[in-house]
PDB file of C-alpha atoms (C1' of nucleotides) in Angstrom:
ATOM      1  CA  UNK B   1       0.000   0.000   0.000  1.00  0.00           C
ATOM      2  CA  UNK B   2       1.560   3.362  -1.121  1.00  0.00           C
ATOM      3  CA  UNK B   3       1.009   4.593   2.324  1.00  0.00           C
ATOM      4  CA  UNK B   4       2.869   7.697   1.893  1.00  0.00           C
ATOM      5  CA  UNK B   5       3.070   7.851  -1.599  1.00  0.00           C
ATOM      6  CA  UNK B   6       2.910  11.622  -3.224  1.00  0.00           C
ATOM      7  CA  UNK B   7       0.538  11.337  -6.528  1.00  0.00           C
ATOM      8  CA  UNK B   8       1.019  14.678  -8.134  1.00  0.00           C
ATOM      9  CA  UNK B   9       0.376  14.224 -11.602  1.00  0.00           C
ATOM     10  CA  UNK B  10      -3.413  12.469 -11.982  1.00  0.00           C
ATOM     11  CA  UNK B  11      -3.548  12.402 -15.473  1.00  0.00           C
ATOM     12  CA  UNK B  12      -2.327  15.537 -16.703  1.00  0.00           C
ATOM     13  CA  UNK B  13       1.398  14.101 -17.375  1.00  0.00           C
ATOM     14  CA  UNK B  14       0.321  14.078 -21.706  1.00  0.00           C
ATOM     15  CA  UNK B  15      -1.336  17.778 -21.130  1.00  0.00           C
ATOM     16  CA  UNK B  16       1.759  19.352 -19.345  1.00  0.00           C
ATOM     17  CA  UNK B  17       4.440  17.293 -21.622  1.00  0.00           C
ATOM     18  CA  UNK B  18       2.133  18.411 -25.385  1.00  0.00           C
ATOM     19  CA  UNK B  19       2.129  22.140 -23.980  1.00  0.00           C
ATOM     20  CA  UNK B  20       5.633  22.580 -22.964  1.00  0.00           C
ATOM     21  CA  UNK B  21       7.180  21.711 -26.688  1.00  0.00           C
ATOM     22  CA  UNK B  22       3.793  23.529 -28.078  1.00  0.00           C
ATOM     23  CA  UNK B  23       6.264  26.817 -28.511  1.00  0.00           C
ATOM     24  CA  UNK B  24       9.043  24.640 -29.737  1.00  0.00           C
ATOM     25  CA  UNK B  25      10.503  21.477 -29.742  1.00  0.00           C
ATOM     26  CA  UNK B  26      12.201  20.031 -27.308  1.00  0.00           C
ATOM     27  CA  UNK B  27      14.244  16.983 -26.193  1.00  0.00           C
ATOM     28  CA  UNK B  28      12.990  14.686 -23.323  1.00  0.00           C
ATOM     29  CA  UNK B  29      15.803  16.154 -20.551  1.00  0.00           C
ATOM     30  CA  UNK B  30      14.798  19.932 -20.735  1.00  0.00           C
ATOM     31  CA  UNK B  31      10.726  18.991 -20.927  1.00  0.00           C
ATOM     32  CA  UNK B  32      11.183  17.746 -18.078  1.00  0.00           C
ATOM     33  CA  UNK B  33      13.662  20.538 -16.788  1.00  0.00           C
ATOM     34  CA  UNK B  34      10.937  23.150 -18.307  1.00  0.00           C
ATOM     35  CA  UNK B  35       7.758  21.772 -16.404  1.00  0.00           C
ATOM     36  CA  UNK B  36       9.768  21.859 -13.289  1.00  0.00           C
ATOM     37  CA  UNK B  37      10.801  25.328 -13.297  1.00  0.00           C
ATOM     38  CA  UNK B  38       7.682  26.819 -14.605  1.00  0.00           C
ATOM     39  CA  UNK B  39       5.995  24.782 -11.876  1.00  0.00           C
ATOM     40  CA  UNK B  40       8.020  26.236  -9.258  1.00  0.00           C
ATOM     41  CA  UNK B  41       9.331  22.796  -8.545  1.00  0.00           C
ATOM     42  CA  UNK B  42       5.961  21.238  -7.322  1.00  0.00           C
ATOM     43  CA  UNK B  43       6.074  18.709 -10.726  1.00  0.00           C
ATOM     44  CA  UNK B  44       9.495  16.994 -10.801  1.00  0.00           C
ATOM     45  CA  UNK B  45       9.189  14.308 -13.551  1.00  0.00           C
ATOM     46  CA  UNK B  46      11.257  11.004 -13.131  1.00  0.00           C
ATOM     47  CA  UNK B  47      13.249   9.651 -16.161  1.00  0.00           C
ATOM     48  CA  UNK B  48      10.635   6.778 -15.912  1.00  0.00           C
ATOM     49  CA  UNK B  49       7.717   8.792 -15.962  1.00  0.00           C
ATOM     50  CA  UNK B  50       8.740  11.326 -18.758  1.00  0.00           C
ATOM     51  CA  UNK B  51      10.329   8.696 -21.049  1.00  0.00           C
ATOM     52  CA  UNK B  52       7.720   6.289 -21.365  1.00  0.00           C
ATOM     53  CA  UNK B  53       5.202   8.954 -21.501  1.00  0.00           C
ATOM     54  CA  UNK B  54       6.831  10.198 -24.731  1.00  0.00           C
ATOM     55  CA  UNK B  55       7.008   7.125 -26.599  1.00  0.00           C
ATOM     56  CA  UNK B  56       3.248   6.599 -26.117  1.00  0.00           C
ATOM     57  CA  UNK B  57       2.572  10.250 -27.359  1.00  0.00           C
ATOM     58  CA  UNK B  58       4.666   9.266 -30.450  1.00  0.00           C
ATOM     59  CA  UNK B  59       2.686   6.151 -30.867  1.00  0.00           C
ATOM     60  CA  UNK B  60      -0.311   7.399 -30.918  1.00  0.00           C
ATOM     61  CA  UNK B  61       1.135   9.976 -33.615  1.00  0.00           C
ATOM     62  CA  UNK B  62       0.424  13.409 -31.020  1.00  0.00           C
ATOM     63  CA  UNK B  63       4.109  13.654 -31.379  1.00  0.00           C
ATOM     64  CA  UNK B  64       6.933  13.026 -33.756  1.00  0.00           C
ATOM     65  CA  UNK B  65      11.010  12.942 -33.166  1.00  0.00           C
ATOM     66  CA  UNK B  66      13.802  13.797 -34.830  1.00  0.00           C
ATOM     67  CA  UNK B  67      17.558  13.217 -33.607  1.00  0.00           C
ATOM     68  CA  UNK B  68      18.820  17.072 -34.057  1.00  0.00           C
ATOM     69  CA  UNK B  69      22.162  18.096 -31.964  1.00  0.00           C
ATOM     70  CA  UNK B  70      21.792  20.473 -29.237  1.00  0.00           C
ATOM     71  CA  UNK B  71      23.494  23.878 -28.652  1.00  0.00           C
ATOM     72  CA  UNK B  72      26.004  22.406 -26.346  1.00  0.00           C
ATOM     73  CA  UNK B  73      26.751  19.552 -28.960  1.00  0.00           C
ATOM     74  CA  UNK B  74      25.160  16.506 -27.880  1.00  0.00           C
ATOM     75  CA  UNK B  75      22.871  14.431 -29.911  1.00  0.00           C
ATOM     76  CA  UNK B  76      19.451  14.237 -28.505  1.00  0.00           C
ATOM     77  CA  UNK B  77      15.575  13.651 -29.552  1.00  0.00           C
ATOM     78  CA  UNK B  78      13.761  16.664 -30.426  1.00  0.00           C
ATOM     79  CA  UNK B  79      10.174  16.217 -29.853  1.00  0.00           C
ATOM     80  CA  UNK B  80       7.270  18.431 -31.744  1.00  0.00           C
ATOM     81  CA  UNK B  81       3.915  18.619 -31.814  1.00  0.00           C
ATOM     82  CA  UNK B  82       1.780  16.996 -34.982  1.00  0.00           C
ATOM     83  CA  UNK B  83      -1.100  18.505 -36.019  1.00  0.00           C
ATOM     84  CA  UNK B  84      -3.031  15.767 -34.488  1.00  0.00           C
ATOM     85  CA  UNK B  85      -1.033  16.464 -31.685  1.00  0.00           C
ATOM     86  CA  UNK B  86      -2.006  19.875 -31.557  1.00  0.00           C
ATOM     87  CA  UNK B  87      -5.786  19.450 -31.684  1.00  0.00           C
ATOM     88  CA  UNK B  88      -4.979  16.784 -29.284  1.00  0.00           C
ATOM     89  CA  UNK B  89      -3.844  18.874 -26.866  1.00  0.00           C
ATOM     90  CA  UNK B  90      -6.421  21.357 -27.140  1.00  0.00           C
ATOM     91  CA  UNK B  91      -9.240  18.637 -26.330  1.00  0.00           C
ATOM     92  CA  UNK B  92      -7.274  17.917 -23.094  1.00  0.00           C
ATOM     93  CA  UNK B  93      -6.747  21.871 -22.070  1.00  0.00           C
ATOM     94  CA  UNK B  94     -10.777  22.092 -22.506  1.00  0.00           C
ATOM     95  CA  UNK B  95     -11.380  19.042 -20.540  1.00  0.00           C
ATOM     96  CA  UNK B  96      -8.906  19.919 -17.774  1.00  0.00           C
ATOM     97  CA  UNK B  97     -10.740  23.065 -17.759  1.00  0.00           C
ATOM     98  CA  UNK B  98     -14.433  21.367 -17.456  1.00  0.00           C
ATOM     99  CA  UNK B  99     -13.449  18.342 -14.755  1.00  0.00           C
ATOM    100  CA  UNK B 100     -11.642  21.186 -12.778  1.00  0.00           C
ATOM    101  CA  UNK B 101     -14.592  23.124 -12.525  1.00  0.00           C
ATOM    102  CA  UNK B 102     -16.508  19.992 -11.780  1.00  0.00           C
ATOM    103  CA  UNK B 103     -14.463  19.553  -8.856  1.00  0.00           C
ATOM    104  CA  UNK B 104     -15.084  22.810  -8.176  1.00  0.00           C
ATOM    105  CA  UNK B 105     -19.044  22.276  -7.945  1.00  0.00           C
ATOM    106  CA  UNK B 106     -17.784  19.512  -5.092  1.00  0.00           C
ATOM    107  CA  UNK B 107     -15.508  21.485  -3.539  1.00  0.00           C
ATOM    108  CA  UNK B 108     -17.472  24.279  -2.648  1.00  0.00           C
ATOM    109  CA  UNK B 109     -21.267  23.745  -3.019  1.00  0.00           C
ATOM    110  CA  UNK B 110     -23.941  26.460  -3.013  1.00  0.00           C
ATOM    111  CA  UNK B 111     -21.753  29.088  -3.929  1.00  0.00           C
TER     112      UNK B 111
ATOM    113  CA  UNK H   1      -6.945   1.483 -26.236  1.00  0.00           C
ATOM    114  CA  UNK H   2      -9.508   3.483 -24.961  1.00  0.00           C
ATOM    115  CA  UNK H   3     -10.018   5.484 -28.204  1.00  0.00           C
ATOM    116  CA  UNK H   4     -12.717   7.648 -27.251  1.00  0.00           C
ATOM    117  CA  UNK H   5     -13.061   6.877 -23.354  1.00  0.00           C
ATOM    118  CA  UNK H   6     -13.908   9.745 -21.381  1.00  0.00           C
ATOM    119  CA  UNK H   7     -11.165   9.961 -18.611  1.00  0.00           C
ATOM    120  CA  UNK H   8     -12.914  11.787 -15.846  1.00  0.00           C
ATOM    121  CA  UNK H   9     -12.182  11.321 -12.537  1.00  0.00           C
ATOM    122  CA  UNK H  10      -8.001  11.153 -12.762  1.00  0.00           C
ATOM    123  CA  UNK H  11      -7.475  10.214  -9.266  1.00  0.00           C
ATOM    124  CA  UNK H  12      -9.463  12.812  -7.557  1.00  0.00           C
ATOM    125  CA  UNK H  13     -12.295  10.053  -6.707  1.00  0.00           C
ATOM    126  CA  UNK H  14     -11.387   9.769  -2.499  1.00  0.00           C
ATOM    127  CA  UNK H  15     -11.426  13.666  -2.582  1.00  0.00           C
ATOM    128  CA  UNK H  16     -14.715  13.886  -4.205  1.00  0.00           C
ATOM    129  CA  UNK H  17     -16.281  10.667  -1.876  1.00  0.00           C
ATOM    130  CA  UNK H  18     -14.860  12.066   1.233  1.00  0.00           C
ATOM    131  CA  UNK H  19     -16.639  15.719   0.643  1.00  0.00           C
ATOM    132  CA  UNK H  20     -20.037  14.271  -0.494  1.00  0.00           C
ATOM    133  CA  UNK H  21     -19.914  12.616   3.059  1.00  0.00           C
ATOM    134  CA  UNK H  22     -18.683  15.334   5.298  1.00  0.00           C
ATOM    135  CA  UNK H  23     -21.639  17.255   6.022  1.00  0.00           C
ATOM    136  CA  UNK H  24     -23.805  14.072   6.617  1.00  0.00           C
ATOM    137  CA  UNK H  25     -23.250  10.447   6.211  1.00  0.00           C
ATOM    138  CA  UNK H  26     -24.407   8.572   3.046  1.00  0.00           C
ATOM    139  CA  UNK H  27     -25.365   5.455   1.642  1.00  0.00           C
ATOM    140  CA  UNK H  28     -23.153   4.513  -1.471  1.00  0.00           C
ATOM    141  CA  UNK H  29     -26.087   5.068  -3.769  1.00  0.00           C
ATOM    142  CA  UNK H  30     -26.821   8.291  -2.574  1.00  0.00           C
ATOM    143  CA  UNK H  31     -23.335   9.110  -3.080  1.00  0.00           C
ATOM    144  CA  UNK H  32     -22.789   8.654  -6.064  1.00  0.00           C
ATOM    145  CA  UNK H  33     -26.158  10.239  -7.150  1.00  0.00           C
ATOM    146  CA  UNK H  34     -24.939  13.583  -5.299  1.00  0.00           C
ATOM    147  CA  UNK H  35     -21.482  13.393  -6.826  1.00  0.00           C
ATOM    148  CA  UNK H  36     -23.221  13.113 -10.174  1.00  0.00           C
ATOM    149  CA  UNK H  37     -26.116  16.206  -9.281  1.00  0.00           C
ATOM    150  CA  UNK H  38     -23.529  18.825  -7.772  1.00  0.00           C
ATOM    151  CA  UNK H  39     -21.252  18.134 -10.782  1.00  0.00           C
ATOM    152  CA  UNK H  40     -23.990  18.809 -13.099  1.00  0.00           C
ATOM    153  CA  UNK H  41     -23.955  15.066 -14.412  1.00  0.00           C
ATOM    154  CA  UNK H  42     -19.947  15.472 -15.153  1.00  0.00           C
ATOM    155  CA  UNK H  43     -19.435  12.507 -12.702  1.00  0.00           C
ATOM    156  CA  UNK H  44     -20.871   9.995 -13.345  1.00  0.00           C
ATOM    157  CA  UNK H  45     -19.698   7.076 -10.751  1.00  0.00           C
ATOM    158  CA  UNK H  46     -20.290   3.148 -11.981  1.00  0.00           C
ATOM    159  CA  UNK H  47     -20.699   1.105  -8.957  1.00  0.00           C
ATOM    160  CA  UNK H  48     -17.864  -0.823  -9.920  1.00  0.00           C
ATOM    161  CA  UNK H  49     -15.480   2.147  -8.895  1.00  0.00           C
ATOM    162  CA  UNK H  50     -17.803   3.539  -6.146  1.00  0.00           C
ATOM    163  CA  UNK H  51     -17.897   0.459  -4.019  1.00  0.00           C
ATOM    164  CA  UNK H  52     -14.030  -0.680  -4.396  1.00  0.00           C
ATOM    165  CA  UNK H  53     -13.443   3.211  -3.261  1.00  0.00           C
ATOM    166  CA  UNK H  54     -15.682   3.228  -0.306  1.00  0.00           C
ATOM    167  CA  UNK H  55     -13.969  -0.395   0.488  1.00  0.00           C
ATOM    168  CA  UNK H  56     -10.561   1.230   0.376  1.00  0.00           C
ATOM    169  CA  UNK H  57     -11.356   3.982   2.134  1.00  0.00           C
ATOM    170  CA  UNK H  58     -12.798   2.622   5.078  1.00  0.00           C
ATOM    171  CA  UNK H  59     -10.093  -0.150   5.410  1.00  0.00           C
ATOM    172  CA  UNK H  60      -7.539   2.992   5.480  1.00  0.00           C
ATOM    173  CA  UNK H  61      -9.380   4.104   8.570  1.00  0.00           C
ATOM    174  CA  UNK H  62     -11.228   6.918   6.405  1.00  0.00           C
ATOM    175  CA  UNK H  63     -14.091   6.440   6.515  1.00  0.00           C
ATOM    176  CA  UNK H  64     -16.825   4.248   8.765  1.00  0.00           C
ATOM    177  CA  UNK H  65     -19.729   2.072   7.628  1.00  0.00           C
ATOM    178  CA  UNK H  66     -23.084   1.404   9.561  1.00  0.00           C
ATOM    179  CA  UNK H  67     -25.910  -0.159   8.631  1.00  0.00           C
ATOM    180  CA  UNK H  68     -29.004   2.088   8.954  1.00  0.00           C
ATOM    181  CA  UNK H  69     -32.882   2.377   7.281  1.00  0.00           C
ATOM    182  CA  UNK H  70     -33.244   4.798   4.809  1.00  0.00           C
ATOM    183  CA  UNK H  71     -36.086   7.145   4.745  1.00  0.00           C
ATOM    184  CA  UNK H  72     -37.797   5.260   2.178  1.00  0.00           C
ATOM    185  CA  UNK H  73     -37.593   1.972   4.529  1.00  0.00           C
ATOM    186  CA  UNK H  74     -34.843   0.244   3.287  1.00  0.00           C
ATOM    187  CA  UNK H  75     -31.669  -1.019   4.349  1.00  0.00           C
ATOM    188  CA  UNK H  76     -28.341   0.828   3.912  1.00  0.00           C
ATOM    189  CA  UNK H  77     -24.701   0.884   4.286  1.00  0.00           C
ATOM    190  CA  UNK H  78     -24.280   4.600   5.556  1.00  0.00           C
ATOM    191  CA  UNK H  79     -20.023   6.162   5.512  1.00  0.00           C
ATOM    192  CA  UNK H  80     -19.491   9.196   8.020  1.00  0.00           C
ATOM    193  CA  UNK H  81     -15.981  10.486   7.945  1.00  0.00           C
ATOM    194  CA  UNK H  82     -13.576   9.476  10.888  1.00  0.00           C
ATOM    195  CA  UNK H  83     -11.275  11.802  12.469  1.00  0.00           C
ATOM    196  CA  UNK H  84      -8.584  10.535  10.364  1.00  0.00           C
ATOM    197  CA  UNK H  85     -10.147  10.963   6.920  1.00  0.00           C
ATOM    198  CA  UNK H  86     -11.347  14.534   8.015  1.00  0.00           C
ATOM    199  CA  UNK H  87      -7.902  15.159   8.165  1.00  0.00           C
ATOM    200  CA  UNK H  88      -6.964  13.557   5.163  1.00  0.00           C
ATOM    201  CA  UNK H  89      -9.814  15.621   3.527  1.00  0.00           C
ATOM    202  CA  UNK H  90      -8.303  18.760   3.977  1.00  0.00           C
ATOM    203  CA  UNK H  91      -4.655  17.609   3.263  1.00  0.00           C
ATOM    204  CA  UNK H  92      -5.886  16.358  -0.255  1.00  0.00           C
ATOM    205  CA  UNK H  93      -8.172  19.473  -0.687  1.00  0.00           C
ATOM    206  CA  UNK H  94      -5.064  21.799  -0.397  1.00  0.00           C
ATOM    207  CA  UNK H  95      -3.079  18.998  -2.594  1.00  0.00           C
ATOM    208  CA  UNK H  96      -5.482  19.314  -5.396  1.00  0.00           C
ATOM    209  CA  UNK H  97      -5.015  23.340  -5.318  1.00  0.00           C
ATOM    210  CA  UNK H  98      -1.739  23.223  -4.616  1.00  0.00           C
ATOM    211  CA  UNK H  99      -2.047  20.967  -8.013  1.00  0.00           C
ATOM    212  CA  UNK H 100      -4.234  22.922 -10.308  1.00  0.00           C
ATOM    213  CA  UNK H 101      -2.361  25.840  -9.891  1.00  0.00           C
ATOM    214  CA  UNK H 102       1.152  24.033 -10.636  1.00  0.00           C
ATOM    215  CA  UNK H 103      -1.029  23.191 -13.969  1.00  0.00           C
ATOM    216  CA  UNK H 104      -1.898  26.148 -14.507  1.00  0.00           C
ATOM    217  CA  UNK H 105       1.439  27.618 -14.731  1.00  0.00           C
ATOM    218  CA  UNK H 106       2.246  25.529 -16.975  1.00  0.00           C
ATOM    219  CA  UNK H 107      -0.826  26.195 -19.263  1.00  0.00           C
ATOM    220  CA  UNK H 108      -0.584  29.700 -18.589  1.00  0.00           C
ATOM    221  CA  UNK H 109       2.777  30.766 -18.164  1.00  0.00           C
ATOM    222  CA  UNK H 110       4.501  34.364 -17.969  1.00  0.00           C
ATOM    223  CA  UNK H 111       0.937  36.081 -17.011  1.00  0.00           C
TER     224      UNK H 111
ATOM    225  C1'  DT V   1     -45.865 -10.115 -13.491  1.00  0.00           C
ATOM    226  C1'  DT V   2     -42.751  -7.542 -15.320  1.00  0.00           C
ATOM    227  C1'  DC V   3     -40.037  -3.647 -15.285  1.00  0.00           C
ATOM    228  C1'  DG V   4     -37.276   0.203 -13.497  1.00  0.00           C
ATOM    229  C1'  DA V   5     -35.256   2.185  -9.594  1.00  0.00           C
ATOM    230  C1'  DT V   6     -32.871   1.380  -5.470  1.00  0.00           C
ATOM    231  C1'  DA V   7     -29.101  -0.800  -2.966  1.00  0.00           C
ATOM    232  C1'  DC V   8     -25.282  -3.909  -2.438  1.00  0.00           C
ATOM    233  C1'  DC V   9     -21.271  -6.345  -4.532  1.00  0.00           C
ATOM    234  C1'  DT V  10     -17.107  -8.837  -7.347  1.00  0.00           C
ATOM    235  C1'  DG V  11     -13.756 -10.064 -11.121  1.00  0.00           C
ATOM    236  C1'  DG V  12     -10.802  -8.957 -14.693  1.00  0.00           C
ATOM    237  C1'  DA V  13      -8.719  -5.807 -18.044  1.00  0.00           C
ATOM    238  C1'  DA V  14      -6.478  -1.693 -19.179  1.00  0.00           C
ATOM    239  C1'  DT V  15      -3.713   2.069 -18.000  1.00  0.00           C
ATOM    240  C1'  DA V  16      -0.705   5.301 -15.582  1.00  0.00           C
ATOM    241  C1'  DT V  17       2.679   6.317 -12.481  1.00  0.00           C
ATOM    242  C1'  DC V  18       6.453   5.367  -9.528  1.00  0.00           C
ATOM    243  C1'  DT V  19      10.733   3.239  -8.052  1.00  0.00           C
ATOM    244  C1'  DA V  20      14.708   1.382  -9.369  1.00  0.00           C
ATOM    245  C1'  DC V  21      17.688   0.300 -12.362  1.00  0.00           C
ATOM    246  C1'  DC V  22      20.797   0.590 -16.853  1.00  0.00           C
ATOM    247  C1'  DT V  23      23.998   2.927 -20.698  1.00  0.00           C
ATOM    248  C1'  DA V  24      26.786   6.668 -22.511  1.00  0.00           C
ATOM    249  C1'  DT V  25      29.125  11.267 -23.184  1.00  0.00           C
ATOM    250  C1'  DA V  26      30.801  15.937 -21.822  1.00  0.00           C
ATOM    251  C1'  DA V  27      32.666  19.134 -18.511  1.00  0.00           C
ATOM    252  C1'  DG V  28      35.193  20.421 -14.654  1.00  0.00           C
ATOM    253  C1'  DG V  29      37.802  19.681 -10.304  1.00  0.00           C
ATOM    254  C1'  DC V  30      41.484  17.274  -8.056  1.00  0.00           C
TER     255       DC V  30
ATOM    256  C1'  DG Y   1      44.977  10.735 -15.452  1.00  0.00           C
ATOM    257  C1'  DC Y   2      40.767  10.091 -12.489  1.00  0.00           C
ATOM    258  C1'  DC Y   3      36.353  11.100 -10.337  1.00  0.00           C
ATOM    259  C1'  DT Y   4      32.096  13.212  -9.975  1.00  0.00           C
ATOM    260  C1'  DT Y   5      28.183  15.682 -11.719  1.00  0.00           C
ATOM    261  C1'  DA Y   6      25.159  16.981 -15.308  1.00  0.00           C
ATOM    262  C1'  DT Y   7      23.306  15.783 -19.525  1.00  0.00           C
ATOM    263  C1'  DA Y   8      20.850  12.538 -22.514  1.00  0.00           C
ATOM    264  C1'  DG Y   9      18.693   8.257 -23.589  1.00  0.00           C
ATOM    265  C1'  DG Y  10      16.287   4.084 -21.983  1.00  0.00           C
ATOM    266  C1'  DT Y  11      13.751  -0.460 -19.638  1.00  0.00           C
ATOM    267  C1'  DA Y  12      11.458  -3.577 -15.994  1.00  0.00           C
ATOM    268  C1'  DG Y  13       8.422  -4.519 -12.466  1.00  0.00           C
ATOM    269  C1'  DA Y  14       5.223  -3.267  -8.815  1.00  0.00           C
ATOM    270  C1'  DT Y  15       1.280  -0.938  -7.520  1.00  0.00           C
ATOM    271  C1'  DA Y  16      -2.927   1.504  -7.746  1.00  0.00           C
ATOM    272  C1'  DT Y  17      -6.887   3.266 -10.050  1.00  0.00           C
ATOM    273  C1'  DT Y  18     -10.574   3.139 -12.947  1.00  0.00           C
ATOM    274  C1'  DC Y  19     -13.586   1.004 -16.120  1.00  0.00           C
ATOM    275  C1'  DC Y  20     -16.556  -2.587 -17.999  1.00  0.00           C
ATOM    276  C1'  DA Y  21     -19.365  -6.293 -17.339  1.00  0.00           C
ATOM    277  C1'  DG Y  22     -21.514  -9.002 -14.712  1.00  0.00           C
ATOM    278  C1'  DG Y  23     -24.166 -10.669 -10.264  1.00  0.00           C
ATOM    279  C1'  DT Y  24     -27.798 -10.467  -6.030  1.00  0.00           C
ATOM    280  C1'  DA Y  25     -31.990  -8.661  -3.840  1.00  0.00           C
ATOM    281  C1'  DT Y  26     -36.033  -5.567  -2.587  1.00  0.00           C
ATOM    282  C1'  DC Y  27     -39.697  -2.340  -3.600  1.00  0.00           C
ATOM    283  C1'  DG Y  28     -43.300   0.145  -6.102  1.00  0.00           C
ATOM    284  C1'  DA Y  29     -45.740   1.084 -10.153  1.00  0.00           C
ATOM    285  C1'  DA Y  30     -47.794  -0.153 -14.483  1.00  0.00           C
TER     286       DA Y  30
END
DNA sequence: TTCGATACCTGGAATATCTACCTATAAGGC
DNA sequence: GCCTTATAGGTAGATATTCCAGGTATCGAA
């Protein structure tokens, strides 16, 4: 039993990883350095969280990679968006949007 | 794959159980028929992951069961909230803000 | 007497996330 | 030269959650 176990991410891992490379692509180490600093540090992803999570995106063709070298000269895997990707993501934002208010309605009743 | 399932509830199902129950105690039914009212019918609980939730919950020490009649004569498993899952209540309540906002920098960043 | 609503439940599948591990290269300190 | 840290990729297995599909039983209304 995960007795103290610290679930943070509850489904939004694909939301957060499809908006961070929505400006630009990205490789798989600075994602996950991005959505930890713009967090403030609450969302810290694990190498086997993030990694996994992006070869499922790819599968289901939200993403697509491309080995690209990076300013400091290593090779790495440059992630972008595809336009399925794209609408993809939107759907999520507008459902994260809904369910949050949902919770909301729970939260705080006869407002 | 779940092509078009409709992911709702992303792990905030104890939170949402626990404050249905805290201003009065419920049956399971009821529960879940409040969850689905205050939402506005976006939850909408199957008894197949209502009851394994309630079970969970009350063998973490969250939540107690008692067997009462129901106004309309019938017999019912009723959950009030222990001292323990008040307290967990709350803890979750400010981890799911604490949450949404981390998302929200991330879906909204440099405001 | 049959049906829908109420009330309880279980089993199995699918999925996501976490922990823990692995490889390799580059940079910098000693 | 050697060691550590940061960078960059990855996999394996355990666990937990949620969903789907079924099951039981009672009650009231048509």
């Amino acid at each position: 039993m995960g007795e103290e176990k610290i679930e943070l991410l509850k489904g939004t891992l694909d939301m957060l990883i499809l908006k961070a490379i929505e400006p630009l692509p990205m490789h798989g180490y600075a994602i996950a350095q991005r959505i930890g600093q713009v967090s403030r540090d609450f969302f810290q992803l694990q190498q086997g969280t993030l990694y996994p999570a992006l070869h499922r995106l790819e599968d289901r063709g939200l993403l697509k990679a491309e080995w690209r070298i990076t300013e400091t000269g290593r090779e790495a895997k440059f992630y972008s968006l595809t336009r399925k990707g794209r609408r993809y993501l939107e759907a999520e934002i507008r459902g994260w949007e809904r369910m949050t208010e949902a919770v909301a309605l729970i939260l705080r009743p006869s407002e």
